[in-house]
PDB file of C-alpha atoms in Angstrom:
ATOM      1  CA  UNK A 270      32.765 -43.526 -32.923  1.00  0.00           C
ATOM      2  CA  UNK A 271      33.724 -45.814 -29.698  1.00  0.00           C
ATOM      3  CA  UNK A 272      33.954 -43.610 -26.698  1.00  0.00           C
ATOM      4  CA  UNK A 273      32.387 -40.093 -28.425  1.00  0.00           C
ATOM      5  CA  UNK A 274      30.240 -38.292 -26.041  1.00  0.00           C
ATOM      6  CA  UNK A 275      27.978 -35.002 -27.001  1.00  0.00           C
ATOM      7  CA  UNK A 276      25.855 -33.595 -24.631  1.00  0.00           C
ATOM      8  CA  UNK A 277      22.351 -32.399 -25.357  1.00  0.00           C
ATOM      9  CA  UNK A 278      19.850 -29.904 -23.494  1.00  0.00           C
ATOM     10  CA  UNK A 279      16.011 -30.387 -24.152  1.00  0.00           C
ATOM     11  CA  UNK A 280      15.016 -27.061 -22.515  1.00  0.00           C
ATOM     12  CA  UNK A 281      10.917 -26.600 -22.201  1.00  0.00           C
ATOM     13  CA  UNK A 282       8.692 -25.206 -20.162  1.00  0.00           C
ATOM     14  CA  UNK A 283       5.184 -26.360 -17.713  1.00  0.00           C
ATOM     15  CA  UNK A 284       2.922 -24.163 -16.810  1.00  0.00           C
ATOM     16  CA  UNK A 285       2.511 -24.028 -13.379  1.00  0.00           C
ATOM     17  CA  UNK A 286       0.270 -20.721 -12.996  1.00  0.00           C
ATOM     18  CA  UNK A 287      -2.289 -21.252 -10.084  1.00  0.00           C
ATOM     19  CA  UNK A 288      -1.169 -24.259  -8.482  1.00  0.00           C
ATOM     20  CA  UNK A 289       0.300 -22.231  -5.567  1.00  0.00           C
ATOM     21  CA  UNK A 290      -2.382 -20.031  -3.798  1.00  0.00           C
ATOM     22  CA  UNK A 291      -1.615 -17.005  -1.928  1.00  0.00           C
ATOM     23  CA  UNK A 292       1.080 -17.824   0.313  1.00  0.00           C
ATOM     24  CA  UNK A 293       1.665 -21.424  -0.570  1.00  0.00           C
ATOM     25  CA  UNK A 294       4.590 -23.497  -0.999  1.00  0.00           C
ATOM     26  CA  UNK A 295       4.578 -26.733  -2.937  1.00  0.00           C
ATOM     27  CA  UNK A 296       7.352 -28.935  -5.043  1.00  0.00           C
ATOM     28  CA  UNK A 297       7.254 -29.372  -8.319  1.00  0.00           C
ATOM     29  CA  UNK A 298       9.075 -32.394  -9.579  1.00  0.00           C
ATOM     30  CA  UNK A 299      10.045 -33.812 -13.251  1.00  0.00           C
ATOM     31  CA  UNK A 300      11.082 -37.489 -13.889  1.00  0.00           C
ATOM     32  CA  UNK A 301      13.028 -38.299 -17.216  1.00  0.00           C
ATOM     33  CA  UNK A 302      13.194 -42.046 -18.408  1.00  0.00           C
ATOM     34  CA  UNK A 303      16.209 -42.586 -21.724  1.00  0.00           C
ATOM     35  CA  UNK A 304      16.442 -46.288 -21.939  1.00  0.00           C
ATOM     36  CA  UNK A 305      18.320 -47.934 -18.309  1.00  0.00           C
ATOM     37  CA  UNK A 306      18.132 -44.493 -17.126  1.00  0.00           C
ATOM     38  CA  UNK A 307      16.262 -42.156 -15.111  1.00  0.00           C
ATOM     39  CA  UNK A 308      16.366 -38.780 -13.325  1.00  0.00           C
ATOM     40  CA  UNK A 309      14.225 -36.454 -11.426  1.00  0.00           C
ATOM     41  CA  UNK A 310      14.556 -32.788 -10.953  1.00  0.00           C
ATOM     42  CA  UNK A 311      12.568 -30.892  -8.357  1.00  0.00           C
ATOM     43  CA  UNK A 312      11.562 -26.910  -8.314  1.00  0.00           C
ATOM     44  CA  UNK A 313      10.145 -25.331  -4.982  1.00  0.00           C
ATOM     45  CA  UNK A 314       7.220 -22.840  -6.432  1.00  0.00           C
ATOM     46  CA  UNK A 315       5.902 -20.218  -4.204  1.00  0.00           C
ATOM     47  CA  UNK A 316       2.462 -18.312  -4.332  1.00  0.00           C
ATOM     48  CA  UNK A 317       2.436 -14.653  -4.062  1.00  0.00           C
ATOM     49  CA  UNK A 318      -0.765 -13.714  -2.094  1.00  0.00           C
ATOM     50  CA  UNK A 319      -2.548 -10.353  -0.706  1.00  0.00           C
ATOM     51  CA  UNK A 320      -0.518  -8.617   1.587  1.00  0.00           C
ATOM     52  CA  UNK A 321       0.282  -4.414   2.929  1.00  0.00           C
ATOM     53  CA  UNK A 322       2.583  -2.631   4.640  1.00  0.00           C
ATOM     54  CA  UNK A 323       2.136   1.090   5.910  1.00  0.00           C
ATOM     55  CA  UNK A 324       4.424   4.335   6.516  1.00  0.00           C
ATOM     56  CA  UNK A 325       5.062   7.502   7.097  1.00  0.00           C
ATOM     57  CA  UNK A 326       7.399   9.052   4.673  1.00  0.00           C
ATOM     58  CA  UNK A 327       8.402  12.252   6.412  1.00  0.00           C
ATOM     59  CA  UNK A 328      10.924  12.785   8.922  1.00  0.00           C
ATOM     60  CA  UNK A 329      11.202  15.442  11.027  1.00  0.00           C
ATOM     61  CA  UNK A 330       8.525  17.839  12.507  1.00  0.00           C
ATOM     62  CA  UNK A 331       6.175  18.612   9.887  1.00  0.00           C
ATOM     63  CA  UNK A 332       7.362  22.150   8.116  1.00  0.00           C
ATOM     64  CA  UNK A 333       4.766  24.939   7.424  1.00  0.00           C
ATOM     65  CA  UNK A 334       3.104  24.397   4.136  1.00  0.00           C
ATOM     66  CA  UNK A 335       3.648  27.482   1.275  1.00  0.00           C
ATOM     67  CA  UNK A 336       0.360  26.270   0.437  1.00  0.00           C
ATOM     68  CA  UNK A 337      -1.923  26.202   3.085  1.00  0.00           C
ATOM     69  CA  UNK A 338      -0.286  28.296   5.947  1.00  0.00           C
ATOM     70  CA  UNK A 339      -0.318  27.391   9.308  1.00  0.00           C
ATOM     71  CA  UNK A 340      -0.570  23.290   8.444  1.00  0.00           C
ATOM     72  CA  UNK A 341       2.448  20.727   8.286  1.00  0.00           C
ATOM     73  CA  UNK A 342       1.791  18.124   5.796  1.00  0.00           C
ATOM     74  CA  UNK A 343       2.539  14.732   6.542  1.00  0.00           C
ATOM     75  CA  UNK A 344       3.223  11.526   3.468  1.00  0.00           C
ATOM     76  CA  UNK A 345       1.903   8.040   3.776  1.00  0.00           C
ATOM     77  CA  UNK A 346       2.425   5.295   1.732  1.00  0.00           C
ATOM     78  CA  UNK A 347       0.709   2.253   1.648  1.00  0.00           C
ATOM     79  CA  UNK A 348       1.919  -1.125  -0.459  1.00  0.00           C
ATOM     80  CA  UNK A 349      -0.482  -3.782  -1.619  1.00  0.00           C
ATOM     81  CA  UNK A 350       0.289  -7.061  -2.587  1.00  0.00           C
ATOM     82  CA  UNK A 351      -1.141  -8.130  -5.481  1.00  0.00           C
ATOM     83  CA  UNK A 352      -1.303 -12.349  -6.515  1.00  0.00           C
ATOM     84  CA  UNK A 353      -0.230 -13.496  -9.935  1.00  0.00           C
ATOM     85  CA  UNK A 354      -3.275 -15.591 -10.611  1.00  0.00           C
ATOM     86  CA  UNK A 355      -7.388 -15.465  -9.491  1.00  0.00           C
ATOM     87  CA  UNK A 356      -6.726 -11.783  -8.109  1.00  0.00           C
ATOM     88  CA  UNK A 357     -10.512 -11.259  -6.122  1.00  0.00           C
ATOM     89  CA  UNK A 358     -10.667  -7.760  -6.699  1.00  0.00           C
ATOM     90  CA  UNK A 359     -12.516  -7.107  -3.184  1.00  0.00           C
ATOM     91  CA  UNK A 360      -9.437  -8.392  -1.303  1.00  0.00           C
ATOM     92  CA  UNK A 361      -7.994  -5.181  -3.247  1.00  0.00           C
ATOM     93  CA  UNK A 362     -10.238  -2.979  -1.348  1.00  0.00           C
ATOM     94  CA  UNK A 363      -8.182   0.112   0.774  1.00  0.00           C
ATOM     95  CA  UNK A 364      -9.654   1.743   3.598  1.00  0.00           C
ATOM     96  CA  UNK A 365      -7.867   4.546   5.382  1.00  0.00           C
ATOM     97  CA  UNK A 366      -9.020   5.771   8.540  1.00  0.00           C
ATOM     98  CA  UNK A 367      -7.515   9.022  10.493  1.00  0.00           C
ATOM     99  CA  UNK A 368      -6.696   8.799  14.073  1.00  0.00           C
ATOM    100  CA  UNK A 369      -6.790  11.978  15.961  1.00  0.00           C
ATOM    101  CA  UNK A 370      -3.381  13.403  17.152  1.00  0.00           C
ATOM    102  CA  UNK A 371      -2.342  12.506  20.818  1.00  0.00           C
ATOM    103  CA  UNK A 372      -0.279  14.987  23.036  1.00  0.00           C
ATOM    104  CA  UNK A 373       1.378  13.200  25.790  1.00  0.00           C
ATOM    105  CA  UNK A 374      -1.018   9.926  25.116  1.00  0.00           C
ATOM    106  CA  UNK A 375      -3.968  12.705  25.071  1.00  0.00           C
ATOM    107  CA  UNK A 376      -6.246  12.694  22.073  1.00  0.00           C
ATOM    108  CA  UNK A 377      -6.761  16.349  20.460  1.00  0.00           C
ATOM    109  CA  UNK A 378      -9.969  16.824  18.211  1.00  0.00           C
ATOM    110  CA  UNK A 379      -9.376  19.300  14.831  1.00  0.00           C
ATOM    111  CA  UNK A 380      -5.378  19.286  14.394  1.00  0.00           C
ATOM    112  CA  UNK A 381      -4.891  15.905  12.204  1.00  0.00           C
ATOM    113  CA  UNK A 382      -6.769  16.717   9.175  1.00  0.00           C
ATOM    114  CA  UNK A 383      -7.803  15.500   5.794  1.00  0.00           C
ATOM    115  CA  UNK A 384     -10.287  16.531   3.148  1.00  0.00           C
ATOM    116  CA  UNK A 385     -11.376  15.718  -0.020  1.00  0.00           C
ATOM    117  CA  UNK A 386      -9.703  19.201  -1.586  1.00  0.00           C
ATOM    118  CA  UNK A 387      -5.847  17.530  -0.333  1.00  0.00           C
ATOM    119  CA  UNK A 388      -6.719  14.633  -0.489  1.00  0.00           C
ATOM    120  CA  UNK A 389      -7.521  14.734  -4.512  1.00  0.00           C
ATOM    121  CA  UNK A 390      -4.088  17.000  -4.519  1.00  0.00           C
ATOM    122  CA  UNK A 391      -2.037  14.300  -2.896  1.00  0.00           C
ATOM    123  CA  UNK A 392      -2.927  10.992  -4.262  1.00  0.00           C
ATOM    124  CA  UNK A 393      -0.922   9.553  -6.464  1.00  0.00           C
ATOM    125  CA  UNK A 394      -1.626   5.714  -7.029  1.00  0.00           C
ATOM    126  CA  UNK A 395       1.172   3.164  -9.030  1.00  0.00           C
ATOM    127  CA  UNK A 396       2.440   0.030  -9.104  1.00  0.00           C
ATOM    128  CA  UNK A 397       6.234  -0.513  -7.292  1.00  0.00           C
ATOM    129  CA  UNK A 398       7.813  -0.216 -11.073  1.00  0.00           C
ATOM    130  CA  UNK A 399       6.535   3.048 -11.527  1.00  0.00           C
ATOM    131  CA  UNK A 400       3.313   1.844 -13.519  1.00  0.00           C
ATOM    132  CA  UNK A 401       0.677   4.666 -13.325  1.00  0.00           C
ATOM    133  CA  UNK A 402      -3.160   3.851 -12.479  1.00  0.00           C
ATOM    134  CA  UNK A 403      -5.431   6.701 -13.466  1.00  0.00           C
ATOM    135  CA  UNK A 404      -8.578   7.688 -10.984  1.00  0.00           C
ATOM    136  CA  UNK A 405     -11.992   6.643 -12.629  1.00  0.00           C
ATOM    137  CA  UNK A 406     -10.221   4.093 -15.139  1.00  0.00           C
ATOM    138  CA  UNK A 407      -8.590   1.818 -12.929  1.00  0.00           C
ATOM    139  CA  UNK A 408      -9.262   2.698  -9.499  1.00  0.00           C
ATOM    140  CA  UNK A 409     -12.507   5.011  -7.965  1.00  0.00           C
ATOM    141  CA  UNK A 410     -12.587   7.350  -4.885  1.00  0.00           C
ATOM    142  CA  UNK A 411     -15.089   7.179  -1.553  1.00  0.00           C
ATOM    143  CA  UNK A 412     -15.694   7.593   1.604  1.00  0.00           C
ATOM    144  CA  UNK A 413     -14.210   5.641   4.370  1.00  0.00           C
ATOM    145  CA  UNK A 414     -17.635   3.834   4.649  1.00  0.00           C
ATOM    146  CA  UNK A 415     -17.561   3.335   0.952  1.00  0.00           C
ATOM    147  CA  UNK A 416     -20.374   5.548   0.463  1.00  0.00           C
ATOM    148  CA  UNK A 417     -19.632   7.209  -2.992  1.00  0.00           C
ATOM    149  CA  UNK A 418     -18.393  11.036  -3.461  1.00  0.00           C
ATOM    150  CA  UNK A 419     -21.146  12.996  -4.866  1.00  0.00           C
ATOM    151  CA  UNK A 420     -20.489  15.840  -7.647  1.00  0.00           C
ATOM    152  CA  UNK A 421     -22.181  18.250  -4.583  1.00  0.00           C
ATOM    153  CA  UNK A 422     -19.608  16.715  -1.950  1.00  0.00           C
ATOM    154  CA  UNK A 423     -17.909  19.759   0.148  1.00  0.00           C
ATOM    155  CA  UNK A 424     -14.739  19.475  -0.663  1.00  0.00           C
ATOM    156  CA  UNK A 425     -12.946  21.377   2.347  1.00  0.00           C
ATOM    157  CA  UNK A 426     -15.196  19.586   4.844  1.00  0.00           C
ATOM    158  CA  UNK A 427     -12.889  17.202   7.054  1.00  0.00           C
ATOM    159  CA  UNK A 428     -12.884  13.105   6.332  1.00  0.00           C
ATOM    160  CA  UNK A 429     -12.109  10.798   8.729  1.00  0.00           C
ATOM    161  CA  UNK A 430     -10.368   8.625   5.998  1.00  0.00           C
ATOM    162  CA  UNK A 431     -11.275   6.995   2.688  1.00  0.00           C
ATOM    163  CA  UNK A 432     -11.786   4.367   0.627  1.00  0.00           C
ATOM    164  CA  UNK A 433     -10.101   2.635  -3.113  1.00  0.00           C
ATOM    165  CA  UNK A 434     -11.630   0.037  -5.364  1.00  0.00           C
ATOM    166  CA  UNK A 435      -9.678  -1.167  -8.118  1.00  0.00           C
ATOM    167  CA  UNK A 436     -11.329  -1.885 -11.844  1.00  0.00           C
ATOM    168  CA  UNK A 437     -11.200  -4.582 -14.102  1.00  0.00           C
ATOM    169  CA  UNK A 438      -9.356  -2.634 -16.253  1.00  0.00           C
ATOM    170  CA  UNK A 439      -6.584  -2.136 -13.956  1.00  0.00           C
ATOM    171  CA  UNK A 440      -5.814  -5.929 -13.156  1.00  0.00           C
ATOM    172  CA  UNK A 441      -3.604  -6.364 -15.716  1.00  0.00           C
ATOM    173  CA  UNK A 442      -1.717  -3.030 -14.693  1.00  0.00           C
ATOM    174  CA  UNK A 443      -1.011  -4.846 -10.732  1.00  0.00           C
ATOM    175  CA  UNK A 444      -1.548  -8.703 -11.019  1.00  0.00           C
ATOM    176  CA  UNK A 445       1.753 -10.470  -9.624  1.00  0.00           C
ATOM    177  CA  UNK A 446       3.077  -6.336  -8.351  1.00  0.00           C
ATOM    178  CA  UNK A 447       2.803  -4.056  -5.866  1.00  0.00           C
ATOM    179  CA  UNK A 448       0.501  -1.639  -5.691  1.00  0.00           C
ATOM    180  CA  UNK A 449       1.734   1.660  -3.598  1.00  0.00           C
ATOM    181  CA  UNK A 450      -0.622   4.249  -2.543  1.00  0.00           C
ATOM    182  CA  UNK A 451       0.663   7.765  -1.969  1.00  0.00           C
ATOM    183  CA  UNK A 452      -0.929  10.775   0.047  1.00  0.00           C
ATOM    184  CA  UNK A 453      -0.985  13.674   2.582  1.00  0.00           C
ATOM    185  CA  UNK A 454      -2.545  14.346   5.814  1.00  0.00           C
ATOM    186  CA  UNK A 455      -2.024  17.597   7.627  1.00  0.00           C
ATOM    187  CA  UNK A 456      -1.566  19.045  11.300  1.00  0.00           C
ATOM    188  CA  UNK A 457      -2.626  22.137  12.540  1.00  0.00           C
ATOM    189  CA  UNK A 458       0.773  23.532  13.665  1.00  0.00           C
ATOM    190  CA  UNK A 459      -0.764  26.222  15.882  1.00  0.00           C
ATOM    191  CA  UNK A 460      -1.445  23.977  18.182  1.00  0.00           C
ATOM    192  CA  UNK A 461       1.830  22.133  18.933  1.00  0.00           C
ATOM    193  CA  UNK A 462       4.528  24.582  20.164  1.00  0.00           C
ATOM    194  CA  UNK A 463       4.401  23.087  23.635  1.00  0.00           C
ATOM    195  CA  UNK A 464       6.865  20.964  24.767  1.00  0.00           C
ATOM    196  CA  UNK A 465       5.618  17.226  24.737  1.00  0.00           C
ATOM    197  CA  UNK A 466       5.268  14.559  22.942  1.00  0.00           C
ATOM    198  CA  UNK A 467       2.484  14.769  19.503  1.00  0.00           C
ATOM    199  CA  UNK A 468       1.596  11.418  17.773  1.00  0.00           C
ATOM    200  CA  UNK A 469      -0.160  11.126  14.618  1.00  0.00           C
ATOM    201  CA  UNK A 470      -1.588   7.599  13.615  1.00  0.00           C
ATOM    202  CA  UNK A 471      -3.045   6.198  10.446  1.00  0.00           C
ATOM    203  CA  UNK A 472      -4.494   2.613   9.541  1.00  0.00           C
ATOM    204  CA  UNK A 473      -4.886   0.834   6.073  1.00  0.00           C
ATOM    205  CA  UNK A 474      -6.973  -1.818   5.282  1.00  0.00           C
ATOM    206  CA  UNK A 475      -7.742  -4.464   3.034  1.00  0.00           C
ATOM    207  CA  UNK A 476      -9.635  -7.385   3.810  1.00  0.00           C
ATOM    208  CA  UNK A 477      -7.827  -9.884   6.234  1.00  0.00           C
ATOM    209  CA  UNK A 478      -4.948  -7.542   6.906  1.00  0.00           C
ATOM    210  CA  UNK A 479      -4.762  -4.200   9.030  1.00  0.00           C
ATOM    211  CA  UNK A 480      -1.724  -2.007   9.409  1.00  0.00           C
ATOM    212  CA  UNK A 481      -1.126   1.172  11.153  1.00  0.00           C
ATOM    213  CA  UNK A 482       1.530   3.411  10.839  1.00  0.00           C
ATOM    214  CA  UNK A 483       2.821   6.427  13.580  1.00  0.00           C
ATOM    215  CA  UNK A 484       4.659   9.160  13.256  1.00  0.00           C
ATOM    216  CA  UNK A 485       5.806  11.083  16.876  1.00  0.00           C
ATOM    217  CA  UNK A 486       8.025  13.853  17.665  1.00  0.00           C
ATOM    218  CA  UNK A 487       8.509  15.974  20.708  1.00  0.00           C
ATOM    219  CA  UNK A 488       9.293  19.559  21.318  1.00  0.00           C
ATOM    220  CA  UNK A 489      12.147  18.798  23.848  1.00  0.00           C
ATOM    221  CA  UNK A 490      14.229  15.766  22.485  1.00  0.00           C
ATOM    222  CA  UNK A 491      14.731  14.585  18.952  1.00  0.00           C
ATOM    223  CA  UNK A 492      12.329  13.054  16.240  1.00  0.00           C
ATOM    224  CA  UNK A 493      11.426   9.849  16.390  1.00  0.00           C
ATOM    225  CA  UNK A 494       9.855   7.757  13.992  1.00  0.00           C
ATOM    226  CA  UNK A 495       7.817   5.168  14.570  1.00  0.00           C
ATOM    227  CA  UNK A 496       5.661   2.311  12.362  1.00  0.00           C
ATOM    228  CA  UNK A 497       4.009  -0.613  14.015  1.00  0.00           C
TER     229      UNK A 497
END
C-alpha cells in the first residue's frame, strides 16, 4: 500500500581471521548498493599479538614456611599473550632467570633460592579463564638454558631459573588467551634480621619481550612493593 514502510535486517558474517597481525590495526569496510542507493559501514579490527607481564604476588615480608623451616616463600606470576591466529609456538617460549637478593643495593650469594624439588611443587600453569595445561601434554620443563631435565637430575640442587615450551596439543587450550604462569621462589630468612633494605628480583622471557619483577622490604620502615 502507498506510504507502507517495513524494515528489514540482512545480518551475516566475513571472516576476517588473520588479516590483523600481532598488534595491528586496520578498517574493515562494507558497501551496500539497493537500486539509487548506497551505504557503507566501517569496523576497526584489532590484532592480538605476543605480549607478558610479571609480578610478585606476595605482600609483606616473606613468613616462615611450615614446610621447609627457616625459608620465606615468595609467588610470581607471569602472563603471556597468546594471538588468535598463526600462533609460532617459539615466540611462546618462557625463560625465568633468578637474580640474587640485594641488601642495601649489595648482592648476597645462597639466600634467593629455587630448585627443581619447589619448583615442581609450585607450578601451576593455566590460561586467565581458569583453563588447566597439564606438564608433559601441553607444556615440558628445563633448564634455564633449555637443556632438558634428566630422570637422574638432583632435585634439591639450586637453579638459577628455568625454562617452558608449549605443545601442539596445547594451542588450542591458549590461542587468542592468556596464558599465566604460577610459582615459588624462596629466601633464606636467617639471613635477613638486620635492619636494611632486601630486594629480590626475577625476569621472564619470551622472545622479543623481557620483564622483571621486584619485590623489597626493609626491617625499619614498611613493605614496599615494587614491579618494573
Amino acid at each position: 500500500p502507498e506510504g507502507f514502510r517495513e524494515t528489514v535486517y540482512l545480518v551475516y558474517e566475513t571472516d576476517v581471521s588473520g588479516l590483523a597481525g600481532q598488534n595491528d590495526s586496520l578498517t574493515v569496510t562494507n558497501r551496500v548498493e539497493i537500486g539509487p542507493y548506497e551505504d557503507t559501514a566501517a569496523v576497526e579490527i584489532t590484532g592480538k599479538g605476543y605480549g607478558l607481564t610479571k609480578t610478585a604476588v606476595t605482600e609483606g615480608i616473606p613468613e616462615e614456611s611450615a614446610e621447609y623451616p627457616g625459608y620465606g616463600m615468595i609467588d610470581w606470576v607471569s602472563e603471556i599473550s597468546v594471538p588468535n591466529d598463526n600462533v609460532n609456538l617459539e615466540n611462546l617460549t618462557y625463560t625465568d632467570q633468578l637474580y640474587r637478593l640485594t641488601y642495601n643495593g649489595v648482592a648476597l650469594d645462597g639466600i634467593h633460592l629455587l630448585n627443581l624439588a619447589l619448583l615442581a611443587e609450585s607450578l601451576k600453569i593455566q590460561t586467565a579463564d581458569g583453563t588447566a595445561l597439564s606438564p608433559d601434554t601441553d607444556y615440558t620443563v628445563h633448564y634455564r638454558d633449555g637443556s632438558p631435565i634428566g630422570n637422574n637430575a638432583d632435585w634439591w640442587a639450586y637453579i638459577d631459573g628455568f625454562q617452558i615450551r608449549f605443545t601442539e596439543q596445547a594451542l588450542e587450550k591458549v590461542r587468542g588467551k592468556t596464558i599465566e604462569i604460577r610459582y615459588q621462589t624462596a629466601v633464606y630468612l636467617t639471613y635477613l634480621v638486620e635492619n636494611g633494605v632486601y630486594t629480590v628480583e626475577n625476569a621472564g622471557r619470551i622472545p622479543g619481550y623481557e620483564v622483571p619483577a621486584k619485590l623489597t622490604w626493609s626491617r625499619s620502615t614498611e613493605f614496599e612493593k615494587q614491579v618494573s
